[in-house]
Amino acid sequence: MPKSKRLLELMLTVNRKRKFTAGELAQEFGVSTRTILRDLQELSELGVPLYSEVGPHGGYQVLKERILPPIAFTEEEAVAIFFAIHALRHYSSLPFSAEASSALKKFYQFMPQDVRDRIEQMRNRVDFITPTRQASSPYLLVLLNAAIQQNVILIDYVSKDKRATRHIQPIGIYTRNGLWYCRAYCFQNDDIRVFRCDRIHSGVPSDTKPRDLWHMHLGNSPSHPIEEQEQLALFAELNKAGVQACEAEPGLVTQLHIREDGTGWLEGSIAKKDELYFAKFFVGVGKDVTVKHPPELLDCIKSYLTELSCHYSFS
């Protein structure tokens, strides 16, 4: 077997095995132990993170930050991946900010010159606009890992009116309009809550026993408390612009119905505690939406409009 092919297969093998001895590899590849030792040295110099242990139970291990085997991409796939990572530059915080920057640099460095030239022509002609936020969210990776492993963490959280510690079990994190949010089970409130990640000032492991929430993820977890709460029946008419506005609101998109002409309506329910939030949303949409009921929401909209009128009144 040619050396280049043996090195490639050896890289795939050590990534798969994670722990092995030189003798085991020599037998598997049909070469001497000395040859395998030289090959392992070359892999180490190429960046494969190998760690050796001496003694009767020694051998080699691949460190946790192992290198993935080579993957062949088409030119179009390479350009697509480059721009997917490039689009993240608008975010001040990312779960893997340093890694994304490193991956982009490596990807670009090893592209053929003609592909680089094509990207240079495209990079200022394709963009994914996201509002640039000053708010920093340094605990994104902590929250994401806790969601993946279903661990409970203790956070120091600053809301609009108070600062408190919370034991939460994250379900997932997502970004919207340049801000990061964490949907999590809150043990203090015994329900599902959404936390602004930039308002989390610390996040450490908690001794609290986690709940069995493995079945929950961002696609199926409720945005309202697990325990039943008072709901208000919602119905609103929408013109085409109103439909587009409601398509961007996660709390309403499942209640959106669209007609063939592009107009539509909202039919469903909202939590009474979210009355003011949706009142502000519908005021922002303006005449593109006409809320028919519930009367409680209509009263809340009128009250909010009165406050705005007083705020901007001129004497």
mmCIF file of C-alpha atoms in Angstrom:
data_model
loop_
_atom_site.group_PDB
_atom_site.id
_atom_site.type_symbol
_atom_site.label_atom_id
_atom_site.label_comp_id
_atom_site.label_asym_id
_atom_site.label_seq_id
_atom_site.Cartn_x
_atom_site.Cartn_y
_atom_site.Cartn_z
ATOM 1 C CA MET A 1 0.000 0.000 0.000
ATOM 2 C CA PRO A 2 1.428 3.430 -0.950
ATOM 3 C CA LYS A 3 2.468 5.520 2.041
ATOM 4 C CA SER A 4 0.069 8.376 1.207
ATOM 5 C CA LYS A 5 -2.884 5.976 1.151
ATOM 6 C CA ARG A 6 -1.706 4.289 4.352
ATOM 7 C CA LEU A 7 -1.478 7.643 6.161
ATOM 8 C CA LEU A 8 -4.985 8.580 5.082
ATOM 9 C CA GLU A 9 -6.430 5.240 6.204
ATOM 10 C CA LEU A 10 -4.418 5.464 9.415
ATOM 11 C CA MET A 11 -5.950 8.880 10.147
ATOM 12 C CA LEU A 12 -9.431 7.426 9.658
ATOM 13 C CA THR A 13 -8.588 4.448 11.856
ATOM 14 C CA VAL A 14 -7.189 6.383 14.832
ATOM 15 C CA ASN A 15 -10.139 8.756 14.764
ATOM 16 C CA ARG A 16 -12.460 5.760 14.928
ATOM 17 C CA LYS A 17 -10.559 3.807 17.596
ATOM 18 C CA ARG A 18 -9.635 6.695 19.890
ATOM 19 C CA LYS A 19 -7.352 4.315 21.942
ATOM 20 C CA PHE A 20 -4.895 1.804 20.475
ATOM 21 C CA THR A 21 -1.333 0.463 20.533
ATOM 22 C CA ALA A 22 1.320 0.642 17.828
ATOM 23 C CA GLY A 23 1.395 -3.157 17.736
ATOM 24 C CA GLU A 24 -2.337 -3.359 17.043
ATOM 25 C CA LEU A 25 -2.034 -0.905 14.153
ATOM 26 C CA ALA A 26 1.054 -2.655 12.768
ATOM 27 C CA GLN A 27 -0.840 -5.948 12.653
ATOM 28 C CA GLU A 28 -3.915 -4.329 11.081
ATOM 29 C CA PHE A 29 -1.902 -2.583 8.340
ATOM 30 C CA GLY A 30 0.586 -5.398 7.795
ATOM 31 C CA VAL A 31 3.699 -3.313 8.468
ATOM 32 C CA SER A 32 6.342 -3.219 11.180
ATOM 33 C CA THR A 33 5.827 -1.474 14.509
ATOM 34 C CA ARG A 34 8.694 0.879 13.611
ATOM 35 C CA THR A 35 6.884 1.914 10.421
ATOM 36 C CA ILE A 36 3.657 2.586 12.342
ATOM 37 C CA LEU A 37 5.559 4.681 14.900
ATOM 38 C CA ARG A 38 6.992 6.807 12.069
ATOM 39 C CA ASP A 39 3.526 7.149 10.529
ATOM 40 C CA LEU A 40 2.032 8.220 13.873
ATOM 41 C CA GLN A 41 4.768 10.821 14.226
ATOM 42 C CA GLU A 42 3.874 12.203 10.791
ATOM 43 C CA LEU A 43 0.170 12.317 11.696
ATOM 44 C CA SER A 44 1.053 14.209 14.858
ATOM 45 C CA GLU A 45 3.051 16.737 12.835
ATOM 46 C CA LEU A 46 0.051 17.145 10.510
ATOM 47 C CA GLY A 47 -2.101 18.124 13.504
ATOM 48 C CA VAL A 48 -3.749 14.888 14.631
ATOM 49 C CA PRO A 49 -3.812 15.304 18.461
ATOM 50 C CA LEU A 50 -2.219 12.052 19.639
ATOM 51 C CA TYR A 51 -1.319 11.372 23.260
ATOM 52 C CA SER A 52 0.929 8.480 24.313
ATOM 53 C CA GLU A 53 0.928 6.633 27.635
ATOM 54 C CA VAL A 54 3.724 4.366 28.872
ATOM 55 C CA GLY A 55 3.375 1.243 31.002
ATOM 56 C CA PRO A 56 1.734 -2.174 30.660
ATOM 57 C CA HIS A 57 -1.651 -0.632 29.898
ATOM 58 C CA GLY A 58 -0.255 2.192 27.806
ATOM 59 C CA GLY A 59 -0.722 3.025 24.186
ATOM 60 C CA TYR A 60 -2.025 5.952 22.185
ATOM 61 C CA GLN A 61 -5.126 8.055 22.556
ATOM 62 C CA VAL A 62 -6.682 10.701 20.349
ATOM 63 C CA LEU A 63 -7.488 13.757 22.406
ATOM 64 C CA LYS A 64 -11.053 15.031 22.560
ATOM 65 C CA GLU A 65 -10.303 17.763 20.029
ATOM 66 C CA ARG A 66 -9.625 15.218 17.324
ATOM 67 C CA ILE A 67 -9.358 16.187 13.674
ATOM 68 C CA LEU A 68 -12.058 14.954 11.345
ATOM 69 C CA PRO A 69 -10.997 12.944 8.307
ATOM 70 C CA PRO A 70 -10.664 14.745 4.959
ATOM 71 C CA ILE A 71 -13.963 15.410 3.173
ATOM 72 C CA ALA A 72 -14.240 16.213 -0.513
ATOM 73 C CA PHE A 73 -16.529 19.113 -1.464
ATOM 74 C CA THR A 74 -17.700 20.275 -4.845
ATOM 75 C CA GLU A 75 -16.987 23.902 -5.736
ATOM 76 C CA GLU A 76 -20.627 24.864 -5.159
ATOM 77 C CA GLU A 77 -20.673 23.101 -1.766
ATOM 78 C CA ALA A 78 -17.467 24.879 -0.761
ATOM 79 C CA VAL A 79 -18.881 28.294 -1.688
ATOM 80 C CA ALA A 80 -22.139 27.541 0.150
ATOM 81 C CA ILE A 81 -20.310 26.530 3.347
ATOM 82 C CA PHE A 82 -18.030 29.583 3.139
ATOM 83 C CA PHE A 83 -20.980 31.962 2.962
ATOM 84 C CA ALA A 84 -22.893 30.109 5.683
ATOM 85 C CA ILE A 85 -20.018 30.815 8.071
ATOM 86 C CA HIS A 86 -19.379 34.265 6.605
ATOM 87 C CA ALA A 87 -22.985 35.238 7.422
ATOM 88 C CA LEU A 88 -22.303 34.789 11.147
ATOM 89 C CA ARG A 89 -19.924 37.760 11.233
ATOM 90 C CA HIS A 90 -22.790 40.113 12.155
ATOM 91 C CA TYR A 91 -23.237 38.435 15.543
ATOM 92 C CA SER A 92 -21.278 39.833 18.478
ATOM 93 C CA SER A 93 -21.673 36.456 20.253
ATOM 94 C CA LEU A 94 -21.670 32.891 18.930
ATOM 95 C CA PRO A 95 -21.530 29.497 20.662
ATOM 96 C CA PHE A 96 -18.377 28.688 18.636
ATOM 97 C CA SER A 97 -17.064 32.124 17.628
ATOM 98 C CA ALA A 98 -13.332 31.293 17.652
ATOM 99 C CA GLU A 99 -13.914 27.934 15.957
ATOM 100 C CA ALA A 100 -16.088 29.507 13.231
ATOM 101 C CA SER A 101 -13.385 32.063 12.471
ATOM 102 C CA SER A 102 -10.693 29.363 12.401
ATOM 103 C CA ALA A 103 -12.783 27.105 10.144
ATOM 104 C CA LEU A 104 -13.419 29.965 7.730
ATOM 105 C CA LYS A 105 -9.708 30.783 7.581
ATOM 106 C CA LYS A 106 -8.730 27.149 6.929
ATOM 107 C CA PHE A 107 -11.466 26.709 4.355
ATOM 108 C CA TYR A 108 -10.418 29.803 2.440
ATOM 109 C CA GLN A 109 -6.699 29.071 2.684
ATOM 110 C CA PHE A 110 -6.920 25.716 0.899
ATOM 111 C CA MET A 111 -9.353 26.725 -1.833
ATOM 112 C CA PRO A 112 -8.047 26.898 -5.408
ATOM 113 C CA GLN A 113 -7.242 30.424 -6.561
ATOM 114 C CA ASP A 114 -10.111 30.544 -9.055
ATOM 115 C CA VAL A 115 -12.610 29.653 -6.305
ATOM 116 C CA ARG A 116 -11.094 32.342 -4.074
ATOM 117 C CA ASP A 117 -11.483 34.863 -6.870
ATOM 118 C CA ARG A 118 -15.116 33.882 -7.280
ATOM 119 C CA ILE A 119 -15.756 34.298 -3.561
ATOM 120 C CA GLU A 120 -14.080 37.714 -3.558
ATOM 121 C CA GLN A 121 -16.479 38.782 -6.285
ATOM 122 C CA MET A 122 -19.459 37.390 -4.354
ATOM 123 C CA ARG A 123 -18.721 38.297 -0.737
ATOM 124 C CA ASN A 124 -19.819 41.923 -1.112
ATOM 125 C CA ARG A 125 -22.802 41.010 -3.276
ATOM 126 C CA VAL A 126 -24.403 38.404 -0.999
ATOM 127 C CA ASP A 127 -25.317 39.062 2.606
ATOM 128 C CA PHE A 128 -27.609 37.832 5.363
ATOM 129 C CA ILE A 129 -28.662 41.010 7.129
ATOM 130 C CA THR A 130 -28.859 40.774 10.905
ATOM 131 C CA PRO A 131 -29.044 43.778 13.230
ATOM 132 C CA THR A 132 -25.684 44.422 14.867
ATOM 133 C CA ARG A 133 -26.175 44.348 18.639
ATOM 134 C CA GLN A 134 -23.903 45.688 21.341
ATOM 135 C CA ALA A 135 -25.251 43.156 23.842
ATOM 136 C CA SER A 136 -22.847 40.308 24.600
ATOM 137 C CA SER A 137 -23.939 36.733 25.375
ATOM 138 C CA PRO A 138 -20.838 34.995 26.785
ATOM 139 C CA TYR A 139 -22.669 31.897 28.079
ATOM 140 C CA LEU A 140 -24.059 30.573 24.794
ATOM 141 C CA LEU A 141 -21.817 27.501 24.776
ATOM 142 C CA VAL A 142 -22.671 26.740 28.418
ATOM 143 C CA LEU A 143 -26.378 26.925 27.610
ATOM 144 C CA LEU A 144 -26.023 24.853 24.446
ATOM 145 C CA ASN A 145 -24.017 22.110 26.159
ATOM 146 C CA ALA A 146 -26.526 22.002 29.013
ATOM 147 C CA ALA A 147 -29.349 21.614 26.475
ATOM 148 C CA ILE A 148 -27.533 18.797 24.654
ATOM 149 C CA GLN A 149 -26.645 16.950 27.868
ATOM 150 C CA GLN A 150 -29.899 17.914 29.649
ATOM 151 C CA ASN A 151 -28.111 19.354 32.667
ATOM 152 C CA VAL A 152 -29.377 21.959 35.106
ATOM 153 C CA ILE A 153 -27.427 25.190 35.493
ATOM 154 C CA LEU A 154 -27.670 28.039 37.974
ATOM 155 C CA ILE A 155 -27.840 31.427 36.276
ATOM 156 C CA ASP A 156 -27.650 35.000 37.521
ATOM 157 C CA TYR A 157 -30.393 36.677 35.488
ATOM 158 C CA VAL A 158 -31.207 40.368 35.166
ATOM 159 C CA SER A 159 -34.716 41.049 33.866
ATOM 160 C CA LYS A 160 -36.280 44.441 33.249
ATOM 161 C CA ASP A 161 -37.272 44.954 36.891
ATOM 162 C CA LYS A 162 -35.111 42.676 39.042
ATOM 163 C CA ARG A 163 -32.020 40.507 39.379
ATOM 164 C CA ALA A 164 -32.292 36.934 40.648
ATOM 165 C CA THR A 165 -30.701 33.501 40.503
ATOM 166 C CA ARG A 166 -32.571 30.768 38.642
ATOM 167 C CA HIS A 167 -32.103 27.039 38.263
ATOM 168 C CA ILE A 168 -32.890 26.255 34.639
ATOM 169 C CA GLN A 169 -32.725 23.218 32.356
ATOM 170 C CA PRO A 170 -32.070 24.559 28.842
ATOM 171 C CA ILE A 171 -34.007 23.109 25.904
ATOM 172 C CA GLY A 172 -32.163 25.058 23.214
ATOM 173 C CA ILE A 173 -30.899 28.447 22.107
ATOM 174 C CA TYR A 174 -31.947 30.482 19.092
ATOM 175 C CA THR A 175 -31.329 33.903 17.623
ATOM 176 C CA ARG A 176 -33.832 36.465 16.420
ATOM 177 C CA ASN A 177 -33.196 40.018 15.221
ATOM 178 C CA GLY A 178 -29.573 39.801 16.344
ATOM 179 C CA LEU A 179 -30.360 38.741 19.924
ATOM 180 C CA TRP A 180 -29.922 35.289 21.450
ATOM 181 C CA TYR A 181 -32.611 33.546 23.500
ATOM 182 C CA CYS A 182 -32.645 30.374 25.590
ATOM 183 C CA ARG A 183 -35.821 28.348 25.992
ATOM 184 C CA ALA A 184 -35.571 26.441 29.254
ATOM 185 C CA TYR A 185 -37.509 24.830 32.045
ATOM 186 C CA CYS A 186 -37.375 27.132 35.071
ATOM 187 C CA PHE A 187 -37.516 25.272 38.388
ATOM 188 C CA GLN A 188 -38.551 28.363 40.381
ATOM 189 C CA ASN A 189 -41.602 28.976 38.168
ATOM 190 C CA ASP A 190 -42.259 25.331 37.276
ATOM 191 C CA ASP A 191 -42.801 26.161 33.625
ATOM 192 C CA ILE A 192 -41.110 26.761 30.294
ATOM 193 C CA ARG A 193 -39.620 30.243 30.042
ATOM 194 C CA VAL A 194 -37.593 32.147 27.458
ATOM 195 C CA PHE A 195 -34.489 33.966 28.719
ATOM 196 C CA ARG A 196 -32.557 36.709 26.935
ATOM 197 C CA CYS A 197 -29.007 35.321 26.810
ATOM 198 C CA ASP A 198 -27.365 38.755 27.119
ATOM 199 C CA ARG A 199 -29.132 39.163 30.475
ATOM 200 C CA ILE A 200 -27.451 36.043 31.868
ATOM 201 C CA HIS A 201 -24.454 37.225 33.905
ATOM 202 C CA SER A 202 -23.234 33.820 35.080
ATOM 203 C CA GLY A 203 -23.947 30.166 34.391
ATOM 204 C CA VAL A 204 -22.579 27.308 36.515
ATOM 205 C CA PRO A 205 -23.544 23.647 37.014
ATOM 206 C CA SER A 206 -26.329 23.019 39.533
ATOM 207 C CA ASP A 207 -26.886 20.054 41.853
ATOM 208 C CA THR A 208 -30.609 20.175 41.086
ATOM 209 C CA LYS A 209 -31.889 16.906 39.626
ATOM 210 C CA PRO A 210 -32.925 17.425 35.981
ATOM 211 C CA ARG A 211 -36.431 16.692 34.757
ATOM 212 C CA ASP A 212 -37.066 14.154 32.015
ATOM 213 C CA LEU A 213 -37.238 16.577 29.075
ATOM 214 C CA TRP A 214 -35.287 14.564 26.493
ATOM 215 C CA HIS A 215 -38.290 14.574 24.171
ATOM 216 C CA MET A 216 -38.375 18.388 24.082
ATOM 217 C CA HIS A 217 -36.487 20.548 21.598
ATOM 218 C CA LEU A 218 -36.980 23.931 19.977
ATOM 219 C CA GLY A 219 -39.306 22.463 17.391
ATOM 220 C CA ASN A 220 -41.823 20.961 19.800
ATOM 221 C CA SER A 221 -41.386 22.582 23.229
ATOM 222 C CA PRO A 222 -44.249 24.808 24.347
ATOM 223 C CA SER A 223 -43.633 28.553 24.564
ATOM 224 C CA HIS A 224 -46.177 28.711 27.365
ATOM 225 C CA PRO A 225 -45.992 27.152 30.862
ATOM 226 C CA ILE A 226 -46.258 23.409 31.212
ATOM 227 C CA GLU A 227 -49.098 23.926 33.664
ATOM 228 C CA GLU A 228 -52.272 25.161 31.995
ATOM 229 C CA GLN A 229 -52.810 28.926 32.173
ATOM 230 C CA GLU A 230 -55.600 31.259 31.176
ATOM 231 C CA GLN A 231 -55.883 31.588 27.410
ATOM 232 C CA LEU A 232 -57.638 34.197 25.273
ATOM 233 C CA ALA A 233 -59.226 33.262 21.939
ATOM 234 C CA LEU A 234 -57.608 35.337 19.173
ATOM 235 C CA PHE A 235 -59.000 36.321 15.800
ATOM 236 C CA ALA A 236 -57.573 38.999 13.505
ATOM 237 C CA GLU A 237 -57.838 39.885 9.817
ATOM 238 C CA LEU A 238 -54.635 40.539 7.861
ATOM 239 C CA ASN A 239 -53.833 42.167 4.548
ATOM 240 C CA LYS A 240 -50.778 40.965 2.591
ATOM 241 C CA ALA A 241 -48.337 43.115 4.586
ATOM 242 C CA GLY A 242 -49.944 41.909 7.813
ATOM 243 C CA VAL A 243 -49.424 38.296 6.757
ATOM 244 C CA GLN A 244 -45.736 38.978 6.147
ATOM 245 C CA ALA A 245 -45.390 40.647 9.551
ATOM 246 C CA CYS A 246 -47.013 37.713 11.347
ATOM 247 C CA GLU A 247 -44.843 35.202 9.481
ATOM 248 C CA ALA A 248 -41.874 36.700 11.361
ATOM 249 C CA GLU A 249 -43.504 36.365 14.798
ATOM 250 C CA PRO A 250 -42.887 32.862 16.256
ATOM 251 C CA GLY A 251 -45.754 33.213 18.720
ATOM 252 C CA LEU A 252 -48.279 33.712 15.912
ATOM 253 C CA VAL A 253 -46.997 31.788 12.905
ATOM 254 C CA THR A 254 -48.749 28.545 13.925
ATOM 255 C CA GLN A 255 -52.073 30.431 14.054
ATOM 256 C CA LEU A 256 -51.616 32.069 10.662
ATOM 257 C CA HIS A 257 -53.928 31.141 7.776
ATOM 258 C CA ILE A 258 -53.238 32.494 4.274
ATOM 259 C CA ARG A 259 -55.729 32.888 1.438
ATOM 260 C CA GLU A 260 -54.919 32.451 -2.236
ATOM 261 C CA ASP A 261 -54.797 36.231 -2.757
ATOM 262 C CA GLY A 262 -52.078 36.623 -0.104
ATOM 263 C CA THR A 263 -54.304 38.032 2.642
ATOM 264 C CA GLY A 264 -55.046 35.967 5.714
ATOM 265 C CA TRP A 265 -56.218 35.758 9.276
ATOM 266 C CA LEU A 266 -55.057 34.722 12.735
ATOM 267 C CA GLU A 267 -57.123 32.201 14.643
ATOM 268 C CA GLY A 268 -56.011 30.539 17.827
ATOM 269 C CA SER A 269 -55.183 31.643 21.353
ATOM 270 C CA ILE A 270 -52.682 33.663 23.353
ATOM 271 C CA ALA A 271 -51.817 33.528 27.034
ATOM 272 C CA LYS A 272 -53.466 36.285 29.024
ATOM 273 C CA LYS A 273 -50.105 37.132 30.578
ATOM 274 C CA ASP A 274 -48.783 37.931 27.062
ATOM 275 C CA GLU A 275 -51.541 40.455 26.396
ATOM 276 C CA LEU A 276 -49.292 43.533 26.484
ATOM 277 C CA TYR A 277 -46.621 41.901 24.320
ATOM 278 C CA PHE A 278 -49.091 41.177 21.522
ATOM 279 C CA ALA A 279 -50.785 44.561 21.956
ATOM 280 C CA LYS A 280 -47.426 46.242 21.250
ATOM 281 C CA PHE A 281 -46.827 43.892 18.329
ATOM 282 C CA PHE A 282 -50.174 44.633 16.680
ATOM 283 C CA VAL A 283 -49.741 48.381 17.222
ATOM 284 C CA GLY A 284 -46.409 48.076 15.424
ATOM 285 C CA VAL A 285 -48.058 46.280 12.503
ATOM 286 C CA GLY A 286 -50.511 49.175 12.255
ATOM 287 C CA LYS A 287 -53.440 49.122 9.814
ATOM 288 C CA ASP A 288 -52.202 45.910 8.207
ATOM 289 C CA VAL A 289 -53.948 43.970 10.991
ATOM 290 C CA THR A 290 -57.461 44.289 12.408
ATOM 291 C CA VAL A 291 -57.925 42.509 15.726
ATOM 292 C CA LYS A 292 -61.533 41.341 16.139
ATOM 293 C CA HIS A 293 -61.271 39.659 19.526
ATOM 294 C CA PRO A 294 -60.630 39.034 22.382
ATOM 295 C CA PRO A 295 -62.021 42.227 23.957
ATOM 296 C CA GLU A 296 -59.297 42.091 26.607
ATOM 297 C CA LEU A 297 -56.627 42.426 23.898
ATOM 298 C CA LEU A 298 -58.541 45.265 22.210
ATOM 299 C CA ASP A 299 -58.724 47.118 25.536
ATOM 300 C CA CYS A 300 -54.985 46.559 26.026
ATOM 301 C CA ILE A 301 -54.243 47.955 22.539
ATOM 302 C CA LYS A 302 -56.369 51.049 23.237
ATOM 303 C CA SER A 303 -54.700 51.577 26.605
ATOM 304 C CA TYR A 304 -51.233 51.278 25.051
ATOM 305 C CA LEU A 305 -52.164 53.733 22.272
ATOM 306 C CA THR A 306 -53.397 56.192 24.911
ATOM 307 C CA GLU A 307 -50.064 55.911 26.743
ATOM 308 C CA LEU A 308 -48.206 56.548 23.491
ATOM 309 C CA SER A 309 -50.416 59.543 22.724
ATOM 310 C CA CYS A 310 -49.699 61.029 26.151
ATOM 311 C CA HIS A 311 -45.999 60.302 25.801
ATOM 312 C CA TYR A 312 -45.757 62.180 22.507
ATOM 313 C CA SER A 313 -48.316 64.895 23.246
ATOM 314 C CA PHE A 314 -47.188 68.500 22.794
ATOM 315 C CA SER A 315 -48.260 71.221 25.220
#
